XYZ file of C-alpha atoms in Angstrom:
711
model
C -258.095 -58.858 205.817
C -259.784 -59.940 202.884
C -259.159 -58.701 199.542
C -260.588 -55.087 199.018
C -262.908 -54.888 196.911
C -263.051 -52.207 194.276
C -266.952 -50.593 193.737
C -267.828 -47.052 193.540
C -271.829 -45.338 193.170
C -273.302 -45.887 189.788
C -273.363 -42.224 188.709
C -277.099 -41.337 188.036
C -276.925 -41.075 184.199
C -275.346 -44.867 183.724
C -278.731 -45.677 186.093
C -281.001 -43.855 183.753
C -279.327 -45.378 180.905
C -280.380 -49.208 182.122
C -283.981 -48.864 180.018
C -282.654 -46.887 177.240
C -279.812 -50.483 176.770
C -282.531 -52.718 176.836
C -284.419 -50.744 174.445
C -281.411 -50.486 172.335
C -280.470 -54.376 172.958
C -284.080 -55.403 172.337
C -283.828 -53.851 168.547
C -280.353 -54.626 167.561
C -279.178 -57.189 164.995
C -276.713 -59.772 165.771
C -274.578 -58.091 163.550
C -275.000 -54.689 165.250
C -274.281 -55.909 168.738
C -270.815 -57.695 167.043
C -270.266 -54.171 165.967
C -270.134 -52.392 169.274
C -267.657 -54.811 170.490
C -265.317 -53.764 166.915
C -262.597 -51.282 167.448
C -260.971 -50.092 163.918
C -258.721 -47.579 163.192
C -258.383 -44.907 159.879
C -257.409 -48.035 157.453
C -260.514 -50.065 158.191
C -260.615 -54.056 156.453
C -264.472 -53.438 157.030
C -265.056 -51.216 154.462
C -266.161 -47.437 154.042
C -269.803 -47.960 155.525
C -269.072 -49.872 158.468
C -269.770 -46.782 160.561
C -273.192 -46.294 158.566
C -274.573 -50.125 159.018
C -273.526 -50.512 162.415
C -270.439 -52.716 162.173
C -267.988 -50.525 164.313
C -268.900 -49.080 167.477
C -265.339 -47.239 168.148
C -262.394 -45.768 166.780
C -258.727 -45.342 167.459
C -256.085 -43.355 165.706
C -257.986 -40.580 164.769
C -256.567 -37.182 166.200
C -257.869 -34.613 163.322
C -261.305 -32.899 164.525
C -262.817 -33.008 161.194
C -262.176 -36.687 160.392
C -263.839 -37.064 164.380
C -267.009 -35.322 163.349
C -267.222 -36.794 160.059
C -267.277 -40.283 161.300
C -269.783 -39.312 164.526
C -272.171 -38.203 161.868
C -272.076 -41.162 160.043
C -273.057 -42.917 163.117
C -275.613 -40.498 164.481
C -277.503 -41.523 160.741
C -276.910 -45.219 161.337
C -280.370 -47.221 161.938
C -279.991 -46.725 165.770
C -278.029 -43.932 165.779
C -275.361 -45.269 168.238
C -272.676 -42.972 168.999
C -269.230 -44.020 168.522
C -266.112 -44.544 171.231
C -263.162 -42.460 169.697
C -259.985 -43.072 171.782
C -256.414 -41.736 171.374
C -253.260 -42.601 173.576
C -252.774 -39.090 175.715
C -250.022 -40.243 177.536
C -248.633 -37.162 177.599
C -251.015 -34.672 176.493
C -252.837 -33.877 173.383
C -252.050 -31.052 171.110
C -249.908 -29.262 174.142
C -247.409 -32.028 175.078
C -246.143 -32.134 178.541
C -243.378 -34.206 180.079
C -243.549 -37.615 179.263
C -245.146 -39.425 182.256
C -241.635 -40.948 183.452
C -240.746 -37.159 183.774
C -244.192 -36.689 185.312
C -243.620 -39.099 187.998
C -240.204 -37.488 189.064
C -242.229 -34.460 190.521
C -243.320 -36.714 192.809
C -246.718 -34.553 192.680
C -249.933 -36.681 191.699
C -251.885 -33.686 192.158
C -249.856 -31.897 189.292
C -250.493 -35.302 186.791
C -253.924 -35.030 187.776
C -254.270 -31.606 187.008
C -252.239 -32.342 183.407
C -254.561 -35.178 182.686
C -257.384 -33.032 183.103
C -256.007 -30.515 181.601
C -254.957 -32.873 178.441
C -258.555 -34.144 178.670
C -259.955 -30.721 178.142
C -258.060 -30.075 175.071
C -258.573 -33.383 173.466
C -262.654 -33.568 174.019
C -263.495 -30.136 171.360
C -261.459 -32.225 168.966
C -264.378 -35.632 169.258
C -262.550 -37.649 172.046
C -263.855 -39.148 174.688
C -261.620 -41.750 175.371
C -257.803 -42.300 175.976
C -255.405 -45.741 176.278
C -253.780 -44.020 179.241
C -252.467 -44.035 181.724
C -250.426 -46.600 181.597
C -249.882 -48.081 184.836
C -246.876 -51.071 184.292
C -244.583 -50.499 187.222
C -241.142 -50.553 184.783
C -237.655 -51.518 186.215
C -235.384 -52.207 183.303
C -234.262 -49.390 181.244
C -233.946 -51.877 178.483
C -237.852 -51.879 177.953
C -238.658 -48.849 175.810
C -242.262 -48.731 177.093
C -240.792 -47.246 180.724
C -240.997 -43.962 179.048
C -245.100 -44.014 179.883
C -244.866 -45.036 183.285
C -244.211 -44.127 186.748
C -240.831 -46.355 187.440
C -240.071 -48.513 189.165
C -242.245 -47.889 192.863
C -244.723 -49.409 193.576
C -246.264 -46.565 195.887
C -245.652 -44.296 193.238
C -247.218 -45.982 190.179
C -250.249 -46.157 192.709
C -250.367 -42.689 193.425
C -249.946 -41.402 189.913
C -252.129 -43.776 188.516
C -254.912 -42.621 190.524
C -254.389 -38.940 189.846
C -253.944 -39.607 186.353
C -256.931 -41.645 185.557
C -258.819 -39.167 188.019
C -258.039 -36.164 185.580
C -259.361 -37.820 182.935
C -262.337 -38.445 184.447
C -262.687 -35.044 185.312
C -261.643 -33.950 182.205
C -264.588 -35.577 180.418
C -262.326 -38.519 178.646
C -262.457 -42.105 179.943
C -258.662 -43.414 181.181
C -258.063 -46.595 180.634
C -255.615 -48.540 182.921
C -253.020 -50.595 181.198
C -251.650 -53.534 180.521
C -253.704 -55.948 182.880
C -251.463 -57.109 183.946
C -247.571 -57.665 184.314
C -246.145 -56.041 181.031
C -243.266 -53.921 182.642
C -241.604 -57.259 183.309
C -240.906 -58.369 180.008
C -238.153 -60.801 179.931
C -234.910 -59.468 178.891
C -236.478 -55.867 178.598
C -237.931 -57.039 175.280
C -240.922 -55.835 174.006
C -243.799 -58.185 173.677
C -241.798 -61.035 175.168
C -242.851 -63.336 177.812
C -243.590 -62.469 181.548
C -242.872 -64.764 184.112
C -243.800 -63.428 187.610
C -245.285 -65.285 190.761
C -248.300 -64.472 192.407
C -247.083 -62.983 195.590
C -244.846 -60.675 192.698
C -247.995 -60.243 190.839
C -250.114 -59.135 193.920
C -247.305 -56.561 195.701
C -245.804 -55.323 192.568
C -248.078 -55.231 189.282
C -251.691 -55.385 190.484
C -251.170 -52.528 193.123
C -252.048 -50.104 190.799
C -254.498 -51.027 188.913
C -256.770 -51.413 192.095
C -255.756 -48.001 192.993
C -257.185 -46.516 190.252
C -260.699 -48.421 189.164
C -263.513 -45.875 189.361
C -265.890 -44.783 186.982
C -265.763 -44.030 183.402
C -262.726 -46.592 183.617
C -261.698 -49.555 181.112
C -259.289 -51.754 181.648
C -256.678 -52.953 178.553
C -255.690 -56.615 178.720
C -252.171 -57.306 177.764
C -250.788 -58.595 174.529
C -248.460 -60.820 176.067
C -247.998 -63.949 177.969
C -248.188 -63.780 181.640
C -246.993 -67.224 183.290
C -247.620 -69.497 180.409
C -251.553 -67.537 179.692
C -252.182 -64.421 177.221
C -253.165 -62.044 179.459
C -256.259 -61.539 176.794
C -257.713 -65.048 177.205
C -257.080 -65.301 180.713
C -259.935 -66.467 182.927
C -258.336 -66.146 186.240
C -257.008 -62.811 185.612
C -259.926 -60.791 183.797
C -262.757 -62.426 184.818
C -261.939 -64.376 188.465
C -259.819 -61.543 189.866
C -260.979 -58.111 187.566
C -264.953 -58.852 187.561
C -265.180 -61.632 190.192
C -263.354 -60.303 192.884
C -262.914 -56.843 192.388
C -266.378 -56.184 191.005
C -265.009 -54.207 187.944
C -267.888 -54.010 185.746
C -266.432 -51.146 183.098
C -265.088 -52.471 179.633
C -262.504 -54.474 179.022
C -260.575 -53.652 175.679
C -258.010 -55.721 174.264
C -254.570 -54.421 173.148
C -254.032 -53.718 169.432
C -254.197 -57.454 167.713
C -254.015 -59.323 171.419
C -257.015 -61.686 170.060
C -255.165 -62.256 166.910
C -252.176 -63.153 168.896
C -253.466 -65.733 170.788
C -253.322 -67.859 167.541
C -249.588 -67.097 167.062
C -248.634 -67.772 170.584
C -250.220 -71.068 170.207
C -252.916 -71.431 172.562
C -255.973 -70.825 170.035
C -255.979 -73.782 167.406
C -257.181 -70.839 164.711
C -259.166 -67.108 164.587
C -262.392 -69.094 165.892
C -260.713 -70.669 168.980
C -259.044 -67.298 169.738
C -262.353 -64.946 169.914
C -264.041 -68.050 172.268
C -261.076 -67.589 174.543
C -261.499 -63.823 174.230
C -265.107 -63.267 175.085
C -264.846 -66.269 177.682
C -262.258 -64.505 179.567
C -264.541 -61.322 179.091
C -262.828 -59.011 176.601
C -265.211 -56.898 175.337
C -263.967 -54.804 172.677
C -261.167 -56.125 170.084
C -259.071 -53.694 169.327
C -258.116 -54.082 165.917
C -257.342 -57.863 164.704
C -260.534 -57.928 163.031
C -261.294 -61.410 164.744
C -264.384 -60.701 166.472
C -266.052 -58.455 163.174
C -265.296 -61.946 161.012
C -265.562 -64.637 163.228
C -267.800 -63.558 166.486
C -271.476 -63.985 164.967
C -270.485 -67.935 163.379
C -269.647 -68.351 166.959
C -272.942 -67.065 168.408
C -275.223 -68.957 165.758
C -273.164 -72.313 166.112
C -273.859 -72.058 170.149
C -270.131 -71.919 171.046
C -270.798 -68.208 172.393
C -273.969 -67.972 174.339
C -276.050 -64.646 173.267
C -276.107 -63.522 177.040
C -272.427 -63.232 177.531
C -272.623 -61.180 173.953
C -275.130 -59.242 175.178
C -273.359 -58.641 179.022
C -270.327 -57.367 176.754
C -272.578 -55.058 174.967
C -274.252 -53.912 177.513
C -271.162 -52.592 179.082
C -270.184 -50.958 176.160
C -273.401 -49.229 175.849
C -272.936 -48.044 179.573
C -269.838 -46.429 179.548
C -271.364 -44.557 176.112
C -274.581 -43.174 178.430
C -271.988 -42.643 180.888
C -269.919 -40.370 179.227
C -273.167 -38.576 178.318
C -272.542 -39.117 174.128
C -275.977 -39.832 173.286
C -276.873 -36.178 174.334
C -273.504 -34.626 173.415
C -273.248 -32.481 169.963
C -270.585 -33.539 167.138
C -267.487 -31.794 168.093
C -266.881 -28.412 166.091
C -263.463 -28.395 164.619
C -263.190 -24.533 164.948
C -263.956 -25.100 168.615
C -260.775 -27.744 168.666
C -258.432 -25.388 167.543
C -259.553 -22.671 169.860
C -259.219 -24.849 172.432
C -255.715 -26.052 171.645
C -252.009 -24.514 173.040
C -253.984 -21.747 175.676
C -252.131 -19.725 177.564
C -253.047 -22.051 180.391
C -251.815 -25.380 178.990
C -248.539 -23.500 177.742
C -248.292 -22.238 181.644
C -248.644 -25.868 183.056
C -246.386 -27.329 180.888
C -243.838 -25.075 181.247
C -244.361 -25.570 185.089
C -244.523 -29.161 185.071
C -240.832 -29.037 182.717
C -239.760 -26.681 185.885
C -241.015 -29.869 188.534
C -239.375 -32.588 186.674
C -236.340 -32.360 185.382
C -233.397 -33.821 187.490
C -230.364 -32.278 188.817
C -228.095 -35.480 188.797
C -224.820 -33.571 189.203
C -223.375 -30.052 190.229
C -220.257 -29.693 191.030
C -218.633 -26.720 192.157
C -222.085 -25.194 192.058
C -221.797 -24.404 188.045
C -225.484 -24.205 188.004
C -227.301 -22.257 188.005
C -225.146 -19.955 185.252
C -223.607 -17.425 187.005
C -223.492 -13.528 186.166
C -220.269 -13.225 184.998
C -220.838 -15.692 182.007
C -221.008 -13.512 178.771
C -221.027 -16.043 176.256
C -222.333 -19.951 176.136
C -221.714 -22.267 173.368
C -224.970 -24.617 172.799
C -224.017 -27.949 171.537
C -225.575 -31.298 170.592
C -228.083 -32.616 168.150
C -230.979 -32.361 170.718
C -230.513 -28.933 171.328
C -232.641 -27.314 168.011
C -234.998 -30.237 167.451
C -238.244 -30.087 168.621
C -239.637 -33.306 166.693
C -237.160 -34.996 169.519
C -237.844 -33.249 171.786
C -241.768 -33.714 171.784
C -240.963 -37.444 172.548
C -242.444 -40.970 171.991
C -246.751 -40.589 171.373
C -246.905 -37.512 170.343
C -250.833 -37.805 169.992
C -251.415 -34.248 167.918
C -248.667 -32.601 169.093
C -246.872 -30.931 166.436
C -242.639 -29.647 166.390
C -243.964 -26.066 164.920
C -245.711 -25.564 168.454
C -242.555 -26.579 170.791
C -240.353 -24.030 171.955
C -236.462 -25.893 171.225
C -234.093 -25.780 174.232
C -231.787 -23.515 171.999
C -234.624 -21.369 171.592
C -235.442 -21.171 175.287
C -232.125 -20.789 176.836
C -231.423 -18.045 173.732
C -234.353 -16.095 174.451
C -233.664 -16.225 178.375
C -229.685 -15.063 177.530
C -230.928 -11.825 176.094
C -232.667 -10.552 179.235
C -228.461 -10.818 180.464
C -226.988 -9.896 178.025
C -225.158 -13.515 177.299
C -224.128 -14.117 173.744
C -225.110 -17.669 172.575
C -223.285 -19.687 169.730
C -224.785 -23.203 168.695
C -223.021 -25.726 166.951
C -224.820 -29.327 166.927
C -221.736 -30.862 166.317
C -223.876 -34.008 164.464
C -227.212 -35.525 163.549
C -229.013 -37.102 166.325
C -227.532 -40.308 164.866
C -224.245 -39.213 165.487
C -222.424 -41.760 162.875
C -220.323 -38.589 161.283
C -218.200 -36.129 163.387
C -217.991 -33.360 160.243
C -219.507 -30.680 162.676
C -217.501 -31.416 166.110
C -214.733 -29.115 164.735
C -217.837 -26.128 164.690
C -218.753 -27.368 167.852
C -215.013 -27.601 169.416
C -214.710 -24.167 168.178
C -217.592 -22.325 169.382
C -216.653 -23.999 173.131
C -213.243 -22.499 172.939
C -214.662 -19.142 172.450
C -217.153 -19.497 175.319
C -217.002 -19.128 179.111
C -219.702 -22.121 179.412
C -221.196 -25.242 177.053
C -224.327 -26.697 177.345
C -224.180 -30.251 175.622
C -227.522 -31.177 174.831
C -227.164 -34.970 174.019
C -229.536 -37.671 173.953
C -231.488 -40.810 172.025
C -233.919 -39.990 169.020
C -237.845 -40.678 170.147
C -238.354 -43.632 168.050
C -235.679 -45.334 170.246
C -237.926 -44.822 172.994
C -241.716 -46.168 173.982
C -243.383 -49.015 172.527
C -241.289 -51.252 170.050
C -237.753 -49.557 171.493
C -236.153 -52.076 173.513
C -232.502 -51.726 173.594
C -229.638 -53.842 174.606
C -227.367 -51.536 175.228
C -227.940 -47.832 176.660
C -225.146 -45.922 175.430
C -225.368 -42.555 174.369
C -226.455 -43.320 170.426
C -223.305 -42.870 167.454
C -220.576 -40.959 168.657
C -222.312 -38.276 171.045
C -220.136 -39.350 173.622
C -217.017 -38.483 171.700
C -218.423 -35.521 170.998
C -218.888 -35.082 175.134
C -215.770 -35.798 175.616
C -214.154 -33.652 173.139
C -215.761 -30.728 174.145
C -215.075 -31.839 178.101
C -211.029 -31.686 176.791
C -211.243 -28.120 175.689
C -211.061 -27.187 179.728
C -214.530 -25.135 179.400
C -216.678 -25.802 181.855
C -219.531 -28.707 180.701
C -223.167 -28.998 181.342
C -224.967 -32.116 180.027
C -228.453 -31.850 179.377
C -230.005 -35.256 178.375
C -233.094 -35.504 176.307
C -234.388 -39.092 176.787
C -236.847 -41.516 177.813
C -234.850 -43.740 180.147
C -231.515 -43.866 181.887
C -228.493 -43.825 179.977
C -225.211 -44.956 180.232
C -223.398 -42.392 182.145
C -220.232 -43.979 183.456
C -218.139 -41.921 181.368
C -220.153 -38.877 181.289
C -220.448 -38.057 184.890
C -216.572 -38.336 185.574
C -215.951 -35.786 182.781
C -218.971 -32.992 183.101
C -219.319 -31.466 186.255
C -223.076 -31.183 185.814
C -225.828 -33.489 184.553
C -229.895 -32.429 184.363
C -231.882 -35.076 182.785
C -234.680 -33.267 180.984
C -236.099 -36.518 179.513
C -238.635 -35.925 176.852
C -239.782 -32.184 177.515
C -242.417 -31.866 175.649
C -244.211 -28.446 174.452
C -242.673 -26.218 176.252
C -239.395 -27.920 176.693
C -236.969 -25.090 176.145
C -238.586 -22.646 178.373
C -238.327 -24.535 181.278
C -235.047 -26.005 181.018
C -234.121 -22.247 180.622
C -235.765 -21.404 183.652
C -233.279 -23.977 185.722
C -230.711 -23.360 183.811
C -230.625 -19.485 184.898
C -231.770 -20.169 188.227
C -235.322 -18.701 187.996
C -236.546 -21.882 189.283
C -234.653 -24.560 191.361
C -234.679 -27.986 190.556
C -236.672 -29.959 192.810
C -237.539 -33.287 190.678
C -236.351 -36.791 191.949
C -235.668 -39.572 190.117
C -238.640 -42.322 189.865
C -236.319 -44.882 189.136
C -232.697 -46.148 189.799
C -230.268 -45.386 187.169
C -227.709 -48.106 187.553
C -224.504 -47.950 186.550
C -224.247 -50.597 183.456
C -226.888 -52.320 181.450
C -225.895 -55.075 183.272
C -227.801 -54.424 186.261
C -231.029 -54.173 184.723
C -233.758 -54.848 185.998
C -232.870 -53.053 189.035
C -234.661 -51.712 191.701
C -234.050 -50.295 195.296
C -236.552 -52.520 197.189
C -234.790 -55.635 196.467
C -235.767 -58.532 198.775
C -233.543 -59.072 201.767
C -231.065 -61.622 201.238
C -229.052 -64.119 202.715
C -225.723 -62.766 201.994
C -226.124 -58.908 201.101
C -223.413 -56.846 199.507
C -220.303 -56.003 201.365
C -217.776 -54.250 199.948
C -215.047 -56.587 199.152
C -216.325 -59.106 199.912
C -216.819 -62.567 197.272
C -219.502 -64.903 198.328
C -222.116 -61.971 198.202
C -225.078 -60.432 196.421
C -222.751 -58.939 194.027
C -221.135 -58.560 190.429
C -217.592 -59.329 190.110
C -216.868 -56.702 187.100
C -219.207 -53.831 188.567
C -220.359 -52.150 191.329
C -223.727 -53.771 192.405
C -225.061 -50.230 193.929
C -226.758 -47.548 191.490
C -224.913 -44.747 189.853
C -227.561 -42.654 191.245
C -230.314 -44.083 193.748
C -233.892 -44.259 193.358
C -235.211 -40.894 194.757
C -231.720 -38.690 194.077
C -232.211 -35.104 192.862
C -230.151 -32.304 193.720
C -231.527 -28.504 194.016
C -229.286 -24.910 194.361
C -229.647 -25.311 198.033
C -228.518 -27.883 200.720
C -231.003 -29.883 202.831
C -230.059 -30.885 206.582
C -232.267 -33.773 208.035
C -232.364 -33.965 212.191
C -234.446 -35.330 214.749
C -235.232 -38.317 213.562
C -238.278 -39.836 215.842
C -240.545 -42.640 215.555
C -243.513 -43.724 217.828
C -246.285 -45.925 218.168
C -249.532 -44.630 218.356
C -253.124 -45.055 219.071
C -255.525 -44.535 215.907
C -257.792 -46.139 214.197
C -255.984 -45.265 210.975
C -252.703 -44.928 212.011
C -250.218 -46.956 214.202
C -246.874 -44.811 213.952
C -245.651 -41.187 213.879
C -242.697 -41.074 212.206
C -241.083 -37.294 212.085
C -237.843 -35.090 210.846
C -236.766 -31.611 211.138
C -235.684 -30.341 207.965
C -233.675 -27.357 207.343
C -232.719 -25.198 204.306
C -229.127 -24.729 205.601
C -228.075 -23.065 202.381
C -228.320 -19.395 200.830
C -231.145 -20.210 198.504
C -234.849 -20.954 198.493
C -236.249 -24.873 197.429
C -238.103 -27.458 197.597
C -237.271 -30.680 199.058
C -239.349 -34.466 198.340
C -238.644 -35.615 201.863
C -239.154 -39.424 201.531
C -240.419 -41.972 204.458
C -239.160 -45.384 203.650
C -240.256 -48.721 205.918
C -238.444 -52.409 206.458
C -240.449 -55.089 208.431
C -237.439 -56.708 210.049
C -238.940 -60.388 210.611
C -241.925 -61.261 208.414
C -243.495 -64.908 206.983
C -242.131 -63.882 203.818
C -239.022 -62.354 202.187
C -239.953 -58.676 202.205
C -238.139 -55.728 200.564
C -234.867 -54.029 202.369
C -236.617 -50.881 202.230
C -240.188 -49.550 200.840
C -241.070 -46.226 199.840
C -244.421 -45.683 201.720
C -244.896 -41.678 202.154
C -243.477 -38.286 200.527
C -243.880 -34.946 200.808
C -243.015 -31.401 198.632
C -241.667 -29.335 201.437
C -240.266 -25.430 200.168
C -238.480 -23.342 202.740
C -236.840 -20.368 202.835
C -232.961 -20.231 203.506
C -232.318 -20.629 207.102
C -235.674 -21.949 207.695
C -236.474 -25.218 209.601
C -239.895 -27.214 209.566
C -240.960 -30.307 211.292
C -242.267 -33.019 208.798
C -244.577 -35.479 210.742
C -245.800 -38.559 208.805
C -248.538 -41.064 210.235
C -248.029 -44.636 209.011
C -250.927 -46.753 208.859
C -251.360 -50.391 209.449
C -252.559 -51.373 205.766
C -249.016 -49.622 204.850
C -247.166 -52.166 206.853
C -248.815 -54.943 205.090
C -248.533 -56.956 201.868
C -250.504 -59.257 199.778
C -250.675 -63.152 199.541
C -250.546 -65.326 196.999
C -254.702 -65.380 196.947
C -254.324 -61.463 197.059
C -255.422 -61.188 200.930
C -253.921 -57.998 202.927
C -251.615 -58.900 206.030
C -250.244 -57.051 208.287
C -247.799 -59.037 210.700
C -246.855 -57.834 214.463
C -243.559 -56.907 215.048
C -240.997 -55.072 214.359
C -240.420 -52.149 211.943
C -237.657 -49.928 210.554
C -237.994 -46.259 209.525
C -235.827 -44.105 207.545
C -236.512 -40.403 206.172
C -234.210 -38.712 203.920
C -233.609 -37.365 200.381
C -233.526 -40.299 198.568
C -233.917 -44.354 198.925
C -230.367 -44.763 200.554
C -231.529 -43.138 203.767
C -230.624 -44.647 206.903
C -233.699 -46.720 208.850
C -232.352 -45.617 211.933
C -235.387 -45.634 214.039
C -237.861 -48.575 214.988
C -241.318 -49.276 216.646
C -243.433 -52.460 217.170
C -246.754 -53.058 215.905
C -248.428 -54.730 218.410
C -250.901 -57.659 217.807
């Protein structure tokens, strides 16, 4: 089957804009054309009159409605009156912050992500924003990499579904999404941000490119990575940007560089100087220079000297203008700051944020059914530096989120406890760096005088996100010492983790009976987590990333390629570590709830259909005493193939809600394309032969049934 060509119908608004674009191009000076390809921030080096003189066509890092309105007024008063693209990272909301993207992916609910993206856009548009540098669609498999928090985790299927959903939601809300970072950024060496990427063409096609391919559509832009992929900087990679993205996938939207990526070409040593960097980026098809200033300073000279063709410049400008027409910017009134304030933090937004917290928090461990909290509990000690810390709770890339708008975990727990007549004692124990133990005594005394302890530990939000790679994944400072002291009191301890990545839980998992991964839960974090702790809502989320036992296992993923010497316990010459169990502490897809689900009667049979080749079903029963939602996961293995294939791959999943004692037959139809892979050129290959299927609660489910795909 040939490579899928991505195309879509051009909206009528964009079709109608062709003549106005031609008219504008005919009237534009060289400097005004270049201005459309220049993005600047608040502290623009171009000077205060850059907008009025047409020397910039887009803005970044503006989140204040009044400042945006002022800038757009200047643009409207320029000679040609071309409005500005105004972009901001809306990774998990604008003013109302949802749980971070990795947390949202734990819901295994792409429709939830689409709705949240649309709500974020609807909150941001009244403030004057029309473009977002989201979603990040990089597949992340190394928890040392800080930016793993921005994506959907390690799995390709999940990454594709959430990338497409988020892009769809932003478009529905009136904002142009940006798919980033093209391509392979999630595989930086050693998890070190900005380091080089070295992946085979086969891995690129099957792991890193599918989320981009799945998400292209109207109003979409693509951001070129600032990293080097296989020896070539992504922002000057003609084969990747022009050959693959433009020519093969037929993408004719805007390509924007990452921050300073064109400047980086000189530092990376592939461009001799700034002029050479400009030539390389333009040759590759980068339309907008984000913040390096190289296009502003040197593009005109290169065009005048004939080293960059005017036709190439015009093509880039045309794409930028087409996006502005597609967004309707020429017809939109300048945003009213008062309207922006009214659109923020509405009950609808807060309700959606709270629901997302409930659907994204992962119950990792729950010995003796400590959770939900029992009615006989009369006093709870809420301990830890993250319990009453709204700033940290919001997480990185907070857009216009404000700590004063957030409900902290302490506040949410306290408010909920009032209804049960439960007394709450609070002692942070230490600050978020936790270098000193001066507050330990107060925390321990609170624990001793309580029936149960909720310990809220984690990592500062500046330790997660861009530029926040870590060599160790321990709880920072002496937090683990505090946890051990609390456990030593003999009181049951519920550990709630506020973080953007898996942390080292080797010790914690041994000494506490219950662990809840809250991630960075955002504005409504306290209310949503309280809903789960008190049992008003049962947890349903599953891990979108394998939780390693030790940082030494990183990078790590469940879908490892089949090995000639697979792991066998107590054997030496197999795929193993001599000083650590090579399996995860908690596998991809793991997550507990307050009831028990039983799987039985797995059936797989080939089917004759235009789209489907096999039907797989399982009987799911709620064998517990509480209602609950299970995320049923279907995994496939290609038994014999022309390439070494993964030992298992997630292909489909479904959220199923059942009452106590209720059963349901969950059926999946497996398509032919789901059984294939792409070769090094991007051709989809579907080979006949035997396949194994397993349906279960996580990625350790047995692949117990099979079928044969006929030629």
